[in-house]
Coordinates of N, CA and C in Angstrom, one line a residue:
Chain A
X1051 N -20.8 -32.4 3.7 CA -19.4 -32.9 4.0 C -19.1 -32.6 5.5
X1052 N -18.6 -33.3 6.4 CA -18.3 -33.0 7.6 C -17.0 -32.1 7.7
X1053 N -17.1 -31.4 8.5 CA -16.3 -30.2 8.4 C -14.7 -30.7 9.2
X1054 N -13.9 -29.7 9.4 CA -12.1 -30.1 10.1 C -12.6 -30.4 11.1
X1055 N -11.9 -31.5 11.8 CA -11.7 -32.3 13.2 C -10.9 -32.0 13.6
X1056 N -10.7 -31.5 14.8 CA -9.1 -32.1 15.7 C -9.8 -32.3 17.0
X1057 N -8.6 -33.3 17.4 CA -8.5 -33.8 18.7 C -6.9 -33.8 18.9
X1058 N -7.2 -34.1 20.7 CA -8.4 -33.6 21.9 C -9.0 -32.3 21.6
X1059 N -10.0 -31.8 21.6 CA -10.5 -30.4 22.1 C -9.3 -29.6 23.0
X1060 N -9.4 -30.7 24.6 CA -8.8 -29.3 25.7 C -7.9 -30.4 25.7
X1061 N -6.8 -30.0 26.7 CA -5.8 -30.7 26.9 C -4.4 -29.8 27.9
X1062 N -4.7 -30.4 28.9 CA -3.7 -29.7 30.2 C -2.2 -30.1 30.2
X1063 N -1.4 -30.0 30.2 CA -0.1 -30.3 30.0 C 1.2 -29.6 31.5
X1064 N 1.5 -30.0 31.9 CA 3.1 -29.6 32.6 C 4.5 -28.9 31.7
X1065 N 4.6 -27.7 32.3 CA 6.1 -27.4 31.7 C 7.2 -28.4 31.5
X1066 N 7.8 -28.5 30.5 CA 8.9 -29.6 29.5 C 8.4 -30.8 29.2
X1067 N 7.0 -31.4 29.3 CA 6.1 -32.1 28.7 C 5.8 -32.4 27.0
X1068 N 5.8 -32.6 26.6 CA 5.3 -32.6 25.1 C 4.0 -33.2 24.7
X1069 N 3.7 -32.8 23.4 CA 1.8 -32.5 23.2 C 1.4 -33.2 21.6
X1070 N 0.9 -34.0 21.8 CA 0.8 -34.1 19.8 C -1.1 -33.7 19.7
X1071 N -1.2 -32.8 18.8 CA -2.3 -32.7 18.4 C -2.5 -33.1 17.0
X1072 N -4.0 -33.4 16.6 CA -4.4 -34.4 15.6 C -5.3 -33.3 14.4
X1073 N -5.3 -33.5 13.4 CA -6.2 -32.7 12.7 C -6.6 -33.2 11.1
X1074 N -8.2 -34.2 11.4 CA -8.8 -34.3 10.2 C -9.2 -33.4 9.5
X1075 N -8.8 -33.3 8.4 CA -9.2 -32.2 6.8 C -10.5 -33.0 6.5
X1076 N -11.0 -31.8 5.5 CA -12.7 -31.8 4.8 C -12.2 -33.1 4.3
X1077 N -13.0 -33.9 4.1 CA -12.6 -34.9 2.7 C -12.5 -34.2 1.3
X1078 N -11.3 -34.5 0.6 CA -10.7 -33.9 -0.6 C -10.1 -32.7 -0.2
X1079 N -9.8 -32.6 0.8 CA -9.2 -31.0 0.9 C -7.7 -31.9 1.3
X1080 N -6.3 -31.6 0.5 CA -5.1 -32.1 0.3 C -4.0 -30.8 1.4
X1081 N -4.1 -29.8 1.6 CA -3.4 -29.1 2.2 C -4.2 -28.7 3.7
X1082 N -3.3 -28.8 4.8 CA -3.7 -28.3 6.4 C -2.6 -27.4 6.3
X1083 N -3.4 -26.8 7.3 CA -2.5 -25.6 7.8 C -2.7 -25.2 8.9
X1084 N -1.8 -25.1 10.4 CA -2.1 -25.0 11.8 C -1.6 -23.3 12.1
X1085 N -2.5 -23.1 13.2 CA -1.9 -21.6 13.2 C -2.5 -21.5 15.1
X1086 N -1.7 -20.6 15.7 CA -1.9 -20.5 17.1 C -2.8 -19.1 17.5
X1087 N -3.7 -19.4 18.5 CA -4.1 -18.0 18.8 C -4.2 -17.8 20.0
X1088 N -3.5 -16.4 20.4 CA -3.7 -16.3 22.0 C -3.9 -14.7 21.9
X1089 N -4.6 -14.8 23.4 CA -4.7 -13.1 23.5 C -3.9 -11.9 23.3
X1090 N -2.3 -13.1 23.5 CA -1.5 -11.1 23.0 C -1.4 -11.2 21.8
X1091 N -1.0 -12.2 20.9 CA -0.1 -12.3 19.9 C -1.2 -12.7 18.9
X1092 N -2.4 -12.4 19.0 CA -3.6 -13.1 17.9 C -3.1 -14.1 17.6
X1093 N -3.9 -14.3 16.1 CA -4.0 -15.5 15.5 C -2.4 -15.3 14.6
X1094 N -1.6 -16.8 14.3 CA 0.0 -16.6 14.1 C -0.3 -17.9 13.5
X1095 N 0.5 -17.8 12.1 CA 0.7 -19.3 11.1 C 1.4 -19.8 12.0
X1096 N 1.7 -21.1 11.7 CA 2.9 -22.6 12.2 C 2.9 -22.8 11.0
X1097 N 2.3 -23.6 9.9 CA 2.7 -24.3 9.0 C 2.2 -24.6 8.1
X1098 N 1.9 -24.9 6.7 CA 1.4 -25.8 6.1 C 1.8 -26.8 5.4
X1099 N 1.1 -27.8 5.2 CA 1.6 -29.2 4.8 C 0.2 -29.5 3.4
X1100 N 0.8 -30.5 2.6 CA 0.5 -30.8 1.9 C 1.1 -31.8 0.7
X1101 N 0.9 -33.2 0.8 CA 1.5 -34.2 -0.1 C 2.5 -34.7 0.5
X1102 N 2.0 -34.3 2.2 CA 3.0 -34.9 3.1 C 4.2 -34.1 3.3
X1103 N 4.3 -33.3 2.4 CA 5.5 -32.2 2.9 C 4.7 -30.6 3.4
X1104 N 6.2 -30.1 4.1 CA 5.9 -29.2 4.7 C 6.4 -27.9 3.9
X1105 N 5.0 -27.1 3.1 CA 5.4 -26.2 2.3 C 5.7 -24.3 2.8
X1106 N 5.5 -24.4 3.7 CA 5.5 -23.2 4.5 C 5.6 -23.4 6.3
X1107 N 6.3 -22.3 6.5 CA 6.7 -22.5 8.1 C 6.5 -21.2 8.7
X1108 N 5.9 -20.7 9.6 CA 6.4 -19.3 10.1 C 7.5 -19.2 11.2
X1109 N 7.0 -18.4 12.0 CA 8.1 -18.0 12.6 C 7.9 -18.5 13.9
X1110 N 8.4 -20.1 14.3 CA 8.3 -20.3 15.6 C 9.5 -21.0 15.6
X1111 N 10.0 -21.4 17.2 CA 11.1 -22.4 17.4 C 11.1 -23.7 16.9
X1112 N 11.7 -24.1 17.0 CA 12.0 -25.7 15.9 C 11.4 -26.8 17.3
X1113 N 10.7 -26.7 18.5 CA 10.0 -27.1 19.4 C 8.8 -27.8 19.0
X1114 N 8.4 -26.6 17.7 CA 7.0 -27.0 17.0 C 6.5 -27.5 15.7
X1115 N 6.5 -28.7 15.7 CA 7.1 -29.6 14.5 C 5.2 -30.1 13.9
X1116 N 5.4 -30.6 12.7 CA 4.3 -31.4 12.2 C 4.7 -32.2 11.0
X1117 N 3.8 -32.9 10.4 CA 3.4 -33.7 10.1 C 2.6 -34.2 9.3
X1118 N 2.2 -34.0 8.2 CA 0.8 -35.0 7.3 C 1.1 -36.2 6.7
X1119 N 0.0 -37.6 6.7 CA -0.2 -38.7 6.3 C -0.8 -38.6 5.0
X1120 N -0.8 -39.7 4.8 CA -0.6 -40.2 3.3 C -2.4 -40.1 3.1
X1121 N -3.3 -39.9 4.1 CA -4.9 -39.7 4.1 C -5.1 -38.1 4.5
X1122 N -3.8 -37.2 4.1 CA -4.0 -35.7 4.4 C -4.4 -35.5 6.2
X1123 N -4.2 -36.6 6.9 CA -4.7 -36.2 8.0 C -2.7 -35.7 8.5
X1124 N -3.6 -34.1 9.2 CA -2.3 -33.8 10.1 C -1.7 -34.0 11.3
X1125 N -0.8 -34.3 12.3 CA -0.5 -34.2 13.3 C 0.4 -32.9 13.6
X1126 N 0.5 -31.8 14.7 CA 1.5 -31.0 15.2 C 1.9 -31.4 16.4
X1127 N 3.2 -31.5 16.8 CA 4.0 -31.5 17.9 C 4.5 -30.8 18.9
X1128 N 4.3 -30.4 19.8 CA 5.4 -29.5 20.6 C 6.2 -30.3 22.0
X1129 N 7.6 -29.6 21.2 CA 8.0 -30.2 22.7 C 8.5 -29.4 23.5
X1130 N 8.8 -30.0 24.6 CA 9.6 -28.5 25.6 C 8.2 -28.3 26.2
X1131 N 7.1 -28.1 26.4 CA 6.3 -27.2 26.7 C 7.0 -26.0 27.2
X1132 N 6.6 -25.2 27.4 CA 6.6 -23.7 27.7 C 5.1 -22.8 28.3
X1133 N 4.9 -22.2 29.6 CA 4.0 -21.9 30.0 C 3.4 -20.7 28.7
X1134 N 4.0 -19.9 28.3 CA 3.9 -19.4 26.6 C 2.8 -20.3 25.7
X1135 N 3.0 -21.5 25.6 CA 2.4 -22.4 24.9 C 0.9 -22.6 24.5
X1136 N 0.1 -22.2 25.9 CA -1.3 -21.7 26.0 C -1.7 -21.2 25.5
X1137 N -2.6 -22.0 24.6 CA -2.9 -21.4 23.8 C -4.6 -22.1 22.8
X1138 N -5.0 -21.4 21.6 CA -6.5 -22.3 21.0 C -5.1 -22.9 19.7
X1139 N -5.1 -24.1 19.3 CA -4.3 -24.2 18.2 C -5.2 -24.5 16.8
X1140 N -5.5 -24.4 15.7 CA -6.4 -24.5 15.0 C -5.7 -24.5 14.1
X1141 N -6.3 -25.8 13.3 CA -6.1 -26.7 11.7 C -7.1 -25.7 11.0
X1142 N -6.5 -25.8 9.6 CA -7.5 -25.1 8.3 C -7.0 -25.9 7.5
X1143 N -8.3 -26.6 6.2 CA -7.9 -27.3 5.1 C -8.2 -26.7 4.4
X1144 N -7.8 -27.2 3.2 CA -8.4 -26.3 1.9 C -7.7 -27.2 0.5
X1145 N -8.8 -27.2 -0.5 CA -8.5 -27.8 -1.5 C -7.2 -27.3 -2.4
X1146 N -6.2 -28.1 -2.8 CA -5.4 -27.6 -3.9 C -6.0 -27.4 -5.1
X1147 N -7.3 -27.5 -5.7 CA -7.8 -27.1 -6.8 C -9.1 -26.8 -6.7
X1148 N -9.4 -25.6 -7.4 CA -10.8 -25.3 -7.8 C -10.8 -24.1 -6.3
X1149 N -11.4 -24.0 -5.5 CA -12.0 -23.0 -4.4 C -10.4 -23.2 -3.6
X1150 N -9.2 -22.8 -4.3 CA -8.2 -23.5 -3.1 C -8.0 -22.3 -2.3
X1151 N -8.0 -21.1 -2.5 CA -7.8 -19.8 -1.6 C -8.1 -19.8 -0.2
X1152 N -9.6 -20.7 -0.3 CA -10.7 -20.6 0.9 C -9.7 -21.7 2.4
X1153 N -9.8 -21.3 3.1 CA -8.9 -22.3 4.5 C -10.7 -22.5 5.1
X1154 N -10.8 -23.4 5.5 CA -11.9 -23.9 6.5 C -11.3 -24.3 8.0
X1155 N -12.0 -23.5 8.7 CA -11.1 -24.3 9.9 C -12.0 -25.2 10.8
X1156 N -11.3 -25.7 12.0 CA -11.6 -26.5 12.9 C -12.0 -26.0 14.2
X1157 N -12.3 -26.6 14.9 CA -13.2 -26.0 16.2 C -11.7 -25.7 17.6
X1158 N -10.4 -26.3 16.6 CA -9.8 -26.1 17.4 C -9.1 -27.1 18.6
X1159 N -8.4 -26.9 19.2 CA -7.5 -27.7 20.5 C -6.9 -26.6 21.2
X1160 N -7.8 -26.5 23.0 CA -7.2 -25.8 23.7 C -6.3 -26.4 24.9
X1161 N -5.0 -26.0 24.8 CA -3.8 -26.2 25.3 C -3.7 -25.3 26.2
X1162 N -3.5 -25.7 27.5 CA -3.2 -25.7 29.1 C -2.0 -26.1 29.6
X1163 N -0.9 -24.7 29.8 CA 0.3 -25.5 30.1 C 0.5 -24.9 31.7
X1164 N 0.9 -25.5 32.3 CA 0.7 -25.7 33.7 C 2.6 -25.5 34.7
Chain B
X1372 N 6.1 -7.4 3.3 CA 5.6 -8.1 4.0 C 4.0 -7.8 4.2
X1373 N 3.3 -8.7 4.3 CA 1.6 -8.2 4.9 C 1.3 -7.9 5.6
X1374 N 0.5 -7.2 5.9 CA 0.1 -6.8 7.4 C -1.9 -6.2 7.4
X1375 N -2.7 -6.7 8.2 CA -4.1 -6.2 8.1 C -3.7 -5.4 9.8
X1376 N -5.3 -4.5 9.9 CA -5.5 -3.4 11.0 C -7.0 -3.2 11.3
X1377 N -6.9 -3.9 11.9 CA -8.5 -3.8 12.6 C -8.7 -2.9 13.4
X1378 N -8.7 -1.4 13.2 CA -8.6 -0.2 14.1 C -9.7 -0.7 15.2
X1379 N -10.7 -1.4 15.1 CA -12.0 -1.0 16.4 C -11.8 -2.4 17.1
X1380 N -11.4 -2.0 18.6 CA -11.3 -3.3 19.1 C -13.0 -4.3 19.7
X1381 N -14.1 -3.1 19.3 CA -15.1 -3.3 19.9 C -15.9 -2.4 19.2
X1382 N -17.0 -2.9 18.4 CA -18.1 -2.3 17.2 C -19.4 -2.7 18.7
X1383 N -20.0 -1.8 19.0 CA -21.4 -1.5 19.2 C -22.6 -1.2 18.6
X1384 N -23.6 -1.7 18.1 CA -24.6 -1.5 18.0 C -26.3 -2.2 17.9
X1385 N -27.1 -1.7 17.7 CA -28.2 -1.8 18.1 C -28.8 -2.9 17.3
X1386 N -29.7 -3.7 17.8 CA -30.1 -4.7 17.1 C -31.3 -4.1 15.7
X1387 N -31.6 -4.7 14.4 CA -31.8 -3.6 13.2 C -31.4 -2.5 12.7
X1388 N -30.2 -2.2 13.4 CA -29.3 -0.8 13.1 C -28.1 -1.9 11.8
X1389 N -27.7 -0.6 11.0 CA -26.7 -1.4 10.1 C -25.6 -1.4 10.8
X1390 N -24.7 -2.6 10.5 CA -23.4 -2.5 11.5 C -22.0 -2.6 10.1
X1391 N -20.6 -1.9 10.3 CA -19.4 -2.1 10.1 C -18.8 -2.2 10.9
X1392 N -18.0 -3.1 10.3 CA -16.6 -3.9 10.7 C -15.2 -3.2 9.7
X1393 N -14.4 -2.3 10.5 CA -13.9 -2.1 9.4 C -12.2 -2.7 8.8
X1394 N -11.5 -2.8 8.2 CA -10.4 -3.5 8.0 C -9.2 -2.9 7.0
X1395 N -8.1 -2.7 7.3 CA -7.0 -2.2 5.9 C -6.7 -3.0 6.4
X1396 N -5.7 -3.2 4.9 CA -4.4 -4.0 4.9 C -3.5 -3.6 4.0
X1397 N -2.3 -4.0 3.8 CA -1.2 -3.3 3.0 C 0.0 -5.2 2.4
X1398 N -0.2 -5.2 1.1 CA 0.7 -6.2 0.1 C 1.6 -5.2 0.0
X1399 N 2.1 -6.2 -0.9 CA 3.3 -5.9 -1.8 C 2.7 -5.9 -3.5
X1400 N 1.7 -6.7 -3.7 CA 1.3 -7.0 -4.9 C -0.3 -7.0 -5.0
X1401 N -1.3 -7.7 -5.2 CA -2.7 -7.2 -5.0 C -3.1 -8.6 -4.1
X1402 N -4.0 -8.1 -3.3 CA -4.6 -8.8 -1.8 C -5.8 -10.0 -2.4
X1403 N -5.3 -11.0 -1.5 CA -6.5 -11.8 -1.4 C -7.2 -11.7 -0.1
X1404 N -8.7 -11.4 -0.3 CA -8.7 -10.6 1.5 C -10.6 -11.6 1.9
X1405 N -10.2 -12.1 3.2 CA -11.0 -12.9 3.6 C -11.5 -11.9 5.1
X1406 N -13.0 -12.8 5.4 CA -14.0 -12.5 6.9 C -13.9 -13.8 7.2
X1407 N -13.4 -13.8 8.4 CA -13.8 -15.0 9.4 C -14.6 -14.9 10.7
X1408 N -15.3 -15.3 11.2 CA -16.1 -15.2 12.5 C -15.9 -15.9 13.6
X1409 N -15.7 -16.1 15.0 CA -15.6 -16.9 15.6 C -16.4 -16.6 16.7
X1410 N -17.4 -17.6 17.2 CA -18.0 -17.7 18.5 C -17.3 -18.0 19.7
X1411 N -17.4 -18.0 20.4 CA -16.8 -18.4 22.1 C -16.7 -20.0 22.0
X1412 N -15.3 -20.2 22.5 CA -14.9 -22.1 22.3 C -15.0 -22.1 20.9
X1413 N -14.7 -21.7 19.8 CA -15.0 -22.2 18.6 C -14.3 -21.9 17.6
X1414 N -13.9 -22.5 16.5 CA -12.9 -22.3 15.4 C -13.4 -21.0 14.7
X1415 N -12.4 -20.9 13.7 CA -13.0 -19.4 12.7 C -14.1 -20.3 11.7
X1416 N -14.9 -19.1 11.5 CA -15.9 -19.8 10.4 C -15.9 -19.2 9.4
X1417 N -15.6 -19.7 7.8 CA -15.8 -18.5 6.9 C -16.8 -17.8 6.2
X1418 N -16.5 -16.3 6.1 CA -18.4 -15.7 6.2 C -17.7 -15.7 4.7
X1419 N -16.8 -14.8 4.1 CA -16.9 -13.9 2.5 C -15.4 -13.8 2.5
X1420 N -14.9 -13.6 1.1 CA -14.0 -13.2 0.7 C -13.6 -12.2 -0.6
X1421 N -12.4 -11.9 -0.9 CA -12.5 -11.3 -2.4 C -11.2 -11.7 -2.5
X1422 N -11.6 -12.1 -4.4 CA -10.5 -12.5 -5.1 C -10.0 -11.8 -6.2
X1423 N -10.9 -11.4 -7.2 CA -10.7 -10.6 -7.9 C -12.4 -10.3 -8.6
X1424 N -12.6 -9.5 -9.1 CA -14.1 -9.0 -9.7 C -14.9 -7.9 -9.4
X1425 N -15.8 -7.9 -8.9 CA -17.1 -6.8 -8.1 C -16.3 -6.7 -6.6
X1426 N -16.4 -5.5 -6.6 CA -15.6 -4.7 -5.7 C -16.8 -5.1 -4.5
X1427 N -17.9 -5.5 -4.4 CA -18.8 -5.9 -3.6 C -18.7 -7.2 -3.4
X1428 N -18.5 -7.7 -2.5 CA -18.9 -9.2 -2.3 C -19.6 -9.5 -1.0
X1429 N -20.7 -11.0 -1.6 CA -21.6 -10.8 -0.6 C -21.2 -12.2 0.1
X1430 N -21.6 -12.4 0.9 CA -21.3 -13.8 2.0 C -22.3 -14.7 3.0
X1431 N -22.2 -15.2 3.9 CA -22.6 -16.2 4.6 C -23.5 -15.0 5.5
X1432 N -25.0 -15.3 5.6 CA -25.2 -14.8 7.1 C -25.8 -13.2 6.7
X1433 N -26.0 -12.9 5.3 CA -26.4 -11.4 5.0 C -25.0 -10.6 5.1
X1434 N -23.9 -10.8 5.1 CA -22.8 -10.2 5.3 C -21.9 -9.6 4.1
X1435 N -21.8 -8.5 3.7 CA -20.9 -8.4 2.4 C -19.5 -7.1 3.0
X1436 N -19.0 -6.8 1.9 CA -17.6 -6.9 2.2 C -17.0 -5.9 0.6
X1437 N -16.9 -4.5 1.2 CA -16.4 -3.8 0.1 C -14.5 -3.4 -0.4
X1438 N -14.4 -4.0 -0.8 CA -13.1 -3.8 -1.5 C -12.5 -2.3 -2.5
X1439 N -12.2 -2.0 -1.8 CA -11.7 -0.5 -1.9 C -10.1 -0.4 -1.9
X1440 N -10.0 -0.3 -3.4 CA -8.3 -0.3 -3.5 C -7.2 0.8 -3.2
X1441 N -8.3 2.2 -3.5 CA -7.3 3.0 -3.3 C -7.3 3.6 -1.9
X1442 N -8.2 2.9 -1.1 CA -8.5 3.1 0.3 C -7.3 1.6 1.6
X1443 N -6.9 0.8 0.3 CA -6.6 -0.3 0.8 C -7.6 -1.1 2.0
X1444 N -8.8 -0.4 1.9 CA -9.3 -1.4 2.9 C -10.5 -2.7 2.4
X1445 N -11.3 -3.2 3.3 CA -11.7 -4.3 3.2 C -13.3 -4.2 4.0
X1446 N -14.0 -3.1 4.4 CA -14.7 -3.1 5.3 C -15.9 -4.5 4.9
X1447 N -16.5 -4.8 6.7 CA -17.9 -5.7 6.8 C -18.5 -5.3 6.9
X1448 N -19.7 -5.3 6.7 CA -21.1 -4.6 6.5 C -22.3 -5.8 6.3
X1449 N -23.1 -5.0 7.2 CA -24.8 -6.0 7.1 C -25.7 -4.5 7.4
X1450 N -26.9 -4.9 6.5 CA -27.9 -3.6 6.4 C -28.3 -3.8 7.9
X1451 N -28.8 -5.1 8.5 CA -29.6 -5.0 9.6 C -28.8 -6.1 10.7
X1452 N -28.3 -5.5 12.0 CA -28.1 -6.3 12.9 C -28.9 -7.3 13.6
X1453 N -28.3 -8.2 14.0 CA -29.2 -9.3 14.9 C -28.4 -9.8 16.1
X1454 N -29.0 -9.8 17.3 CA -28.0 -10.5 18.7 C -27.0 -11.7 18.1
X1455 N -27.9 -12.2 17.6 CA -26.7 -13.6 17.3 C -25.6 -13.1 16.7
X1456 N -25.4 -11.6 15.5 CA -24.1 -11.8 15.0 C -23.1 -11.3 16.1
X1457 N -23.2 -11.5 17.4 CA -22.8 -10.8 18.4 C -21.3 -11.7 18.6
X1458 N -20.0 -11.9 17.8 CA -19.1 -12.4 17.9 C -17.7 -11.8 18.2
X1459 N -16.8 -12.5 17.3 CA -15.5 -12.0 17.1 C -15.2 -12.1 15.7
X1460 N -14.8 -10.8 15.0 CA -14.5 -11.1 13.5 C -13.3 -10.6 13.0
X1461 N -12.3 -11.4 12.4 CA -11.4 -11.6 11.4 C -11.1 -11.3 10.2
X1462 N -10.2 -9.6 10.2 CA -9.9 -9.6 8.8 C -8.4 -10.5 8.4
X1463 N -8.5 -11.1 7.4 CA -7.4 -11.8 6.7 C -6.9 -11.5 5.4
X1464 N -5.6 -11.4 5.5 CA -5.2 -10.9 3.9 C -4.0 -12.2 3.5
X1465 N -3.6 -12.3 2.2 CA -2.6 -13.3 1.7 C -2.5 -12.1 -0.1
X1466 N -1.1 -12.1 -0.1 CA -0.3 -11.5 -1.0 C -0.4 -12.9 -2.6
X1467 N -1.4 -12.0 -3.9 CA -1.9 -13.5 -4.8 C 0.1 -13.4 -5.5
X1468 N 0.8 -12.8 -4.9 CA 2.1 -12.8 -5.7 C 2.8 -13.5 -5.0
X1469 N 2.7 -14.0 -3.7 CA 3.5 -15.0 -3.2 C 3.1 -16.3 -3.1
X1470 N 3.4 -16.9 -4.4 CA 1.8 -18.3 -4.9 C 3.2 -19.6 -3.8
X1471 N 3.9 -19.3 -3.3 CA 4.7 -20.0 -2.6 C 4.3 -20.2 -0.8
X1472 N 3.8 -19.2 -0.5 CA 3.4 -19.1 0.5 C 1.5 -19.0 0.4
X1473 N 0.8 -19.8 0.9 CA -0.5 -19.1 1.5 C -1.3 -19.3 2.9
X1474 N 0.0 -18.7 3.6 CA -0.6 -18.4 5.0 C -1.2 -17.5 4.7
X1475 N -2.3 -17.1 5.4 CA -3.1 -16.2 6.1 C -2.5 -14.9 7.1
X1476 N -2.3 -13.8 6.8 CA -2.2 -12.6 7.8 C -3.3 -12.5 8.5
X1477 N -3.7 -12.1 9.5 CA -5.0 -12.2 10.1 C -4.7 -10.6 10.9
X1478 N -5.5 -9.6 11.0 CA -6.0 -8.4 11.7 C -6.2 -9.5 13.4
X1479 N -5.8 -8.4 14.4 CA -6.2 -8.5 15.5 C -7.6 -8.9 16.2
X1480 N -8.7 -8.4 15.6 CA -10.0 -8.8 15.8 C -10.7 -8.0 16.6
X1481 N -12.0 -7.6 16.1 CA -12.8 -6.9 16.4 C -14.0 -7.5 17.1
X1482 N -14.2 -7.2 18.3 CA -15.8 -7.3 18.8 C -16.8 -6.8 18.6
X1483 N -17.8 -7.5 17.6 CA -19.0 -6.9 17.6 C -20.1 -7.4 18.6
X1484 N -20.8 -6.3 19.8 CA -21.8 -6.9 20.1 C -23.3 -5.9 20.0
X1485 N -24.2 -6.9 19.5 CA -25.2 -6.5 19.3 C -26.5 -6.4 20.0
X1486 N -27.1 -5.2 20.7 CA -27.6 -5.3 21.7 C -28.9 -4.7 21.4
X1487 N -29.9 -5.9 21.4 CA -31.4 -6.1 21.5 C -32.6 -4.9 21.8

């Protein structure tokens, strides 16, 4: 099975810019889940989605919105940029049944805010 | 609330030497507790986990992972090092009593490099 996608990889941006990033799930894997990682603040949930809704949220400003389609594929949003922003952002899927515990992730989207 | 502790910000050792990674964490209720690995430019990759059973669990890569309750911790372990496991590794914990939530807590992250 081909493993999580997202696109773009890198992606440079300007302060008060906004950014959509993209993230294909395993095939059959129904729930994504995005999470941020930077060097001070490690790795930090955003969200997860599944059946199109959004079942969990952490703790970020309402700046950083998402999204899943009706083919489990997810989009995340940010708007406002913020030089803060910079950051690796990384999708994890994972099936709602049978091995659902396991998150797989993606290679990632590195965000450049300028 | 959850929280993992990756006391070593940097594991050293020898290539065929056995290497730990070590990990606590602290629930409210009993842990689901995961290893992730990540290379340079690259997503997390999952090596092992523990859900419930053998307090031993083995994983991806020669890698196993002791579960120690009354220690709360989670250590990584391989009998024999090799350069390549020379990464960044991830302890992760999720509370199995909050079936509403399953974000991932993630430990700060530990450097292991393995030198030849």
């Amino acid at each position: 099975k081909a493993g999580v996608t997202q696109t773009p990889r890198y992606l440079i941006k300007t302060r008060g810019q906004q950014v959509t990033l993209s993230c294909s799930p395993i095939s059959g894997h129904r729930s994504v889940s995005w999470y941020q990682q930077t060097p001070g603040q490690g790795l930090q949930f955003l969200f997860e989605y599944f059946s199109e809704t959004q079942r969990n949220k952490g703790n970020f400003p309402g700046r950083f919105s998402g999204r899943q389609f009706s083919n489990s594929r997810s989009e995340m949003n940010v708007s406002t940029l913020e030089l803060g922003d910079s950051a690796l952002y990384l999708c994890a899927s994972r099936p709602i049944q049978g091995e659902q515990e396991t998150q797989y992730f993606g290679p990632g989207t590195r965000l450049l805010v300028l | 609330a959850q929280s993992v502790a990756q006391p070593e910000d940097q594991v050293n050792v020898a290539e065929g030497n056995p290497l730990t990674v070590k990990c606590t964490y602290s629930v409210s209720g009993n842990p689901y507790l995961f290893w992730y690995v990540q290379y340079p430019n690259r997503g997390l990759q999952f090596l092992l986990k523990y859900i419930t059973g053998d307090n031993l669990v083995k994983g991806s890569y020669g890698f196993e992972a002791e579960f120690n309750k009354s220690q709360t911790s989670f250590h990584l372990k391989k009998p024999s090092a090799l350069v390549s496991d020379s990464a960044l590794y991830f302890c992760a914990v999720r509370d199995y009593m909050d079936m509403g939530r399953r974000a991932l807590t993630f430990g700060s992250g530990t450097r292991l490099q393995v030198q030849p």
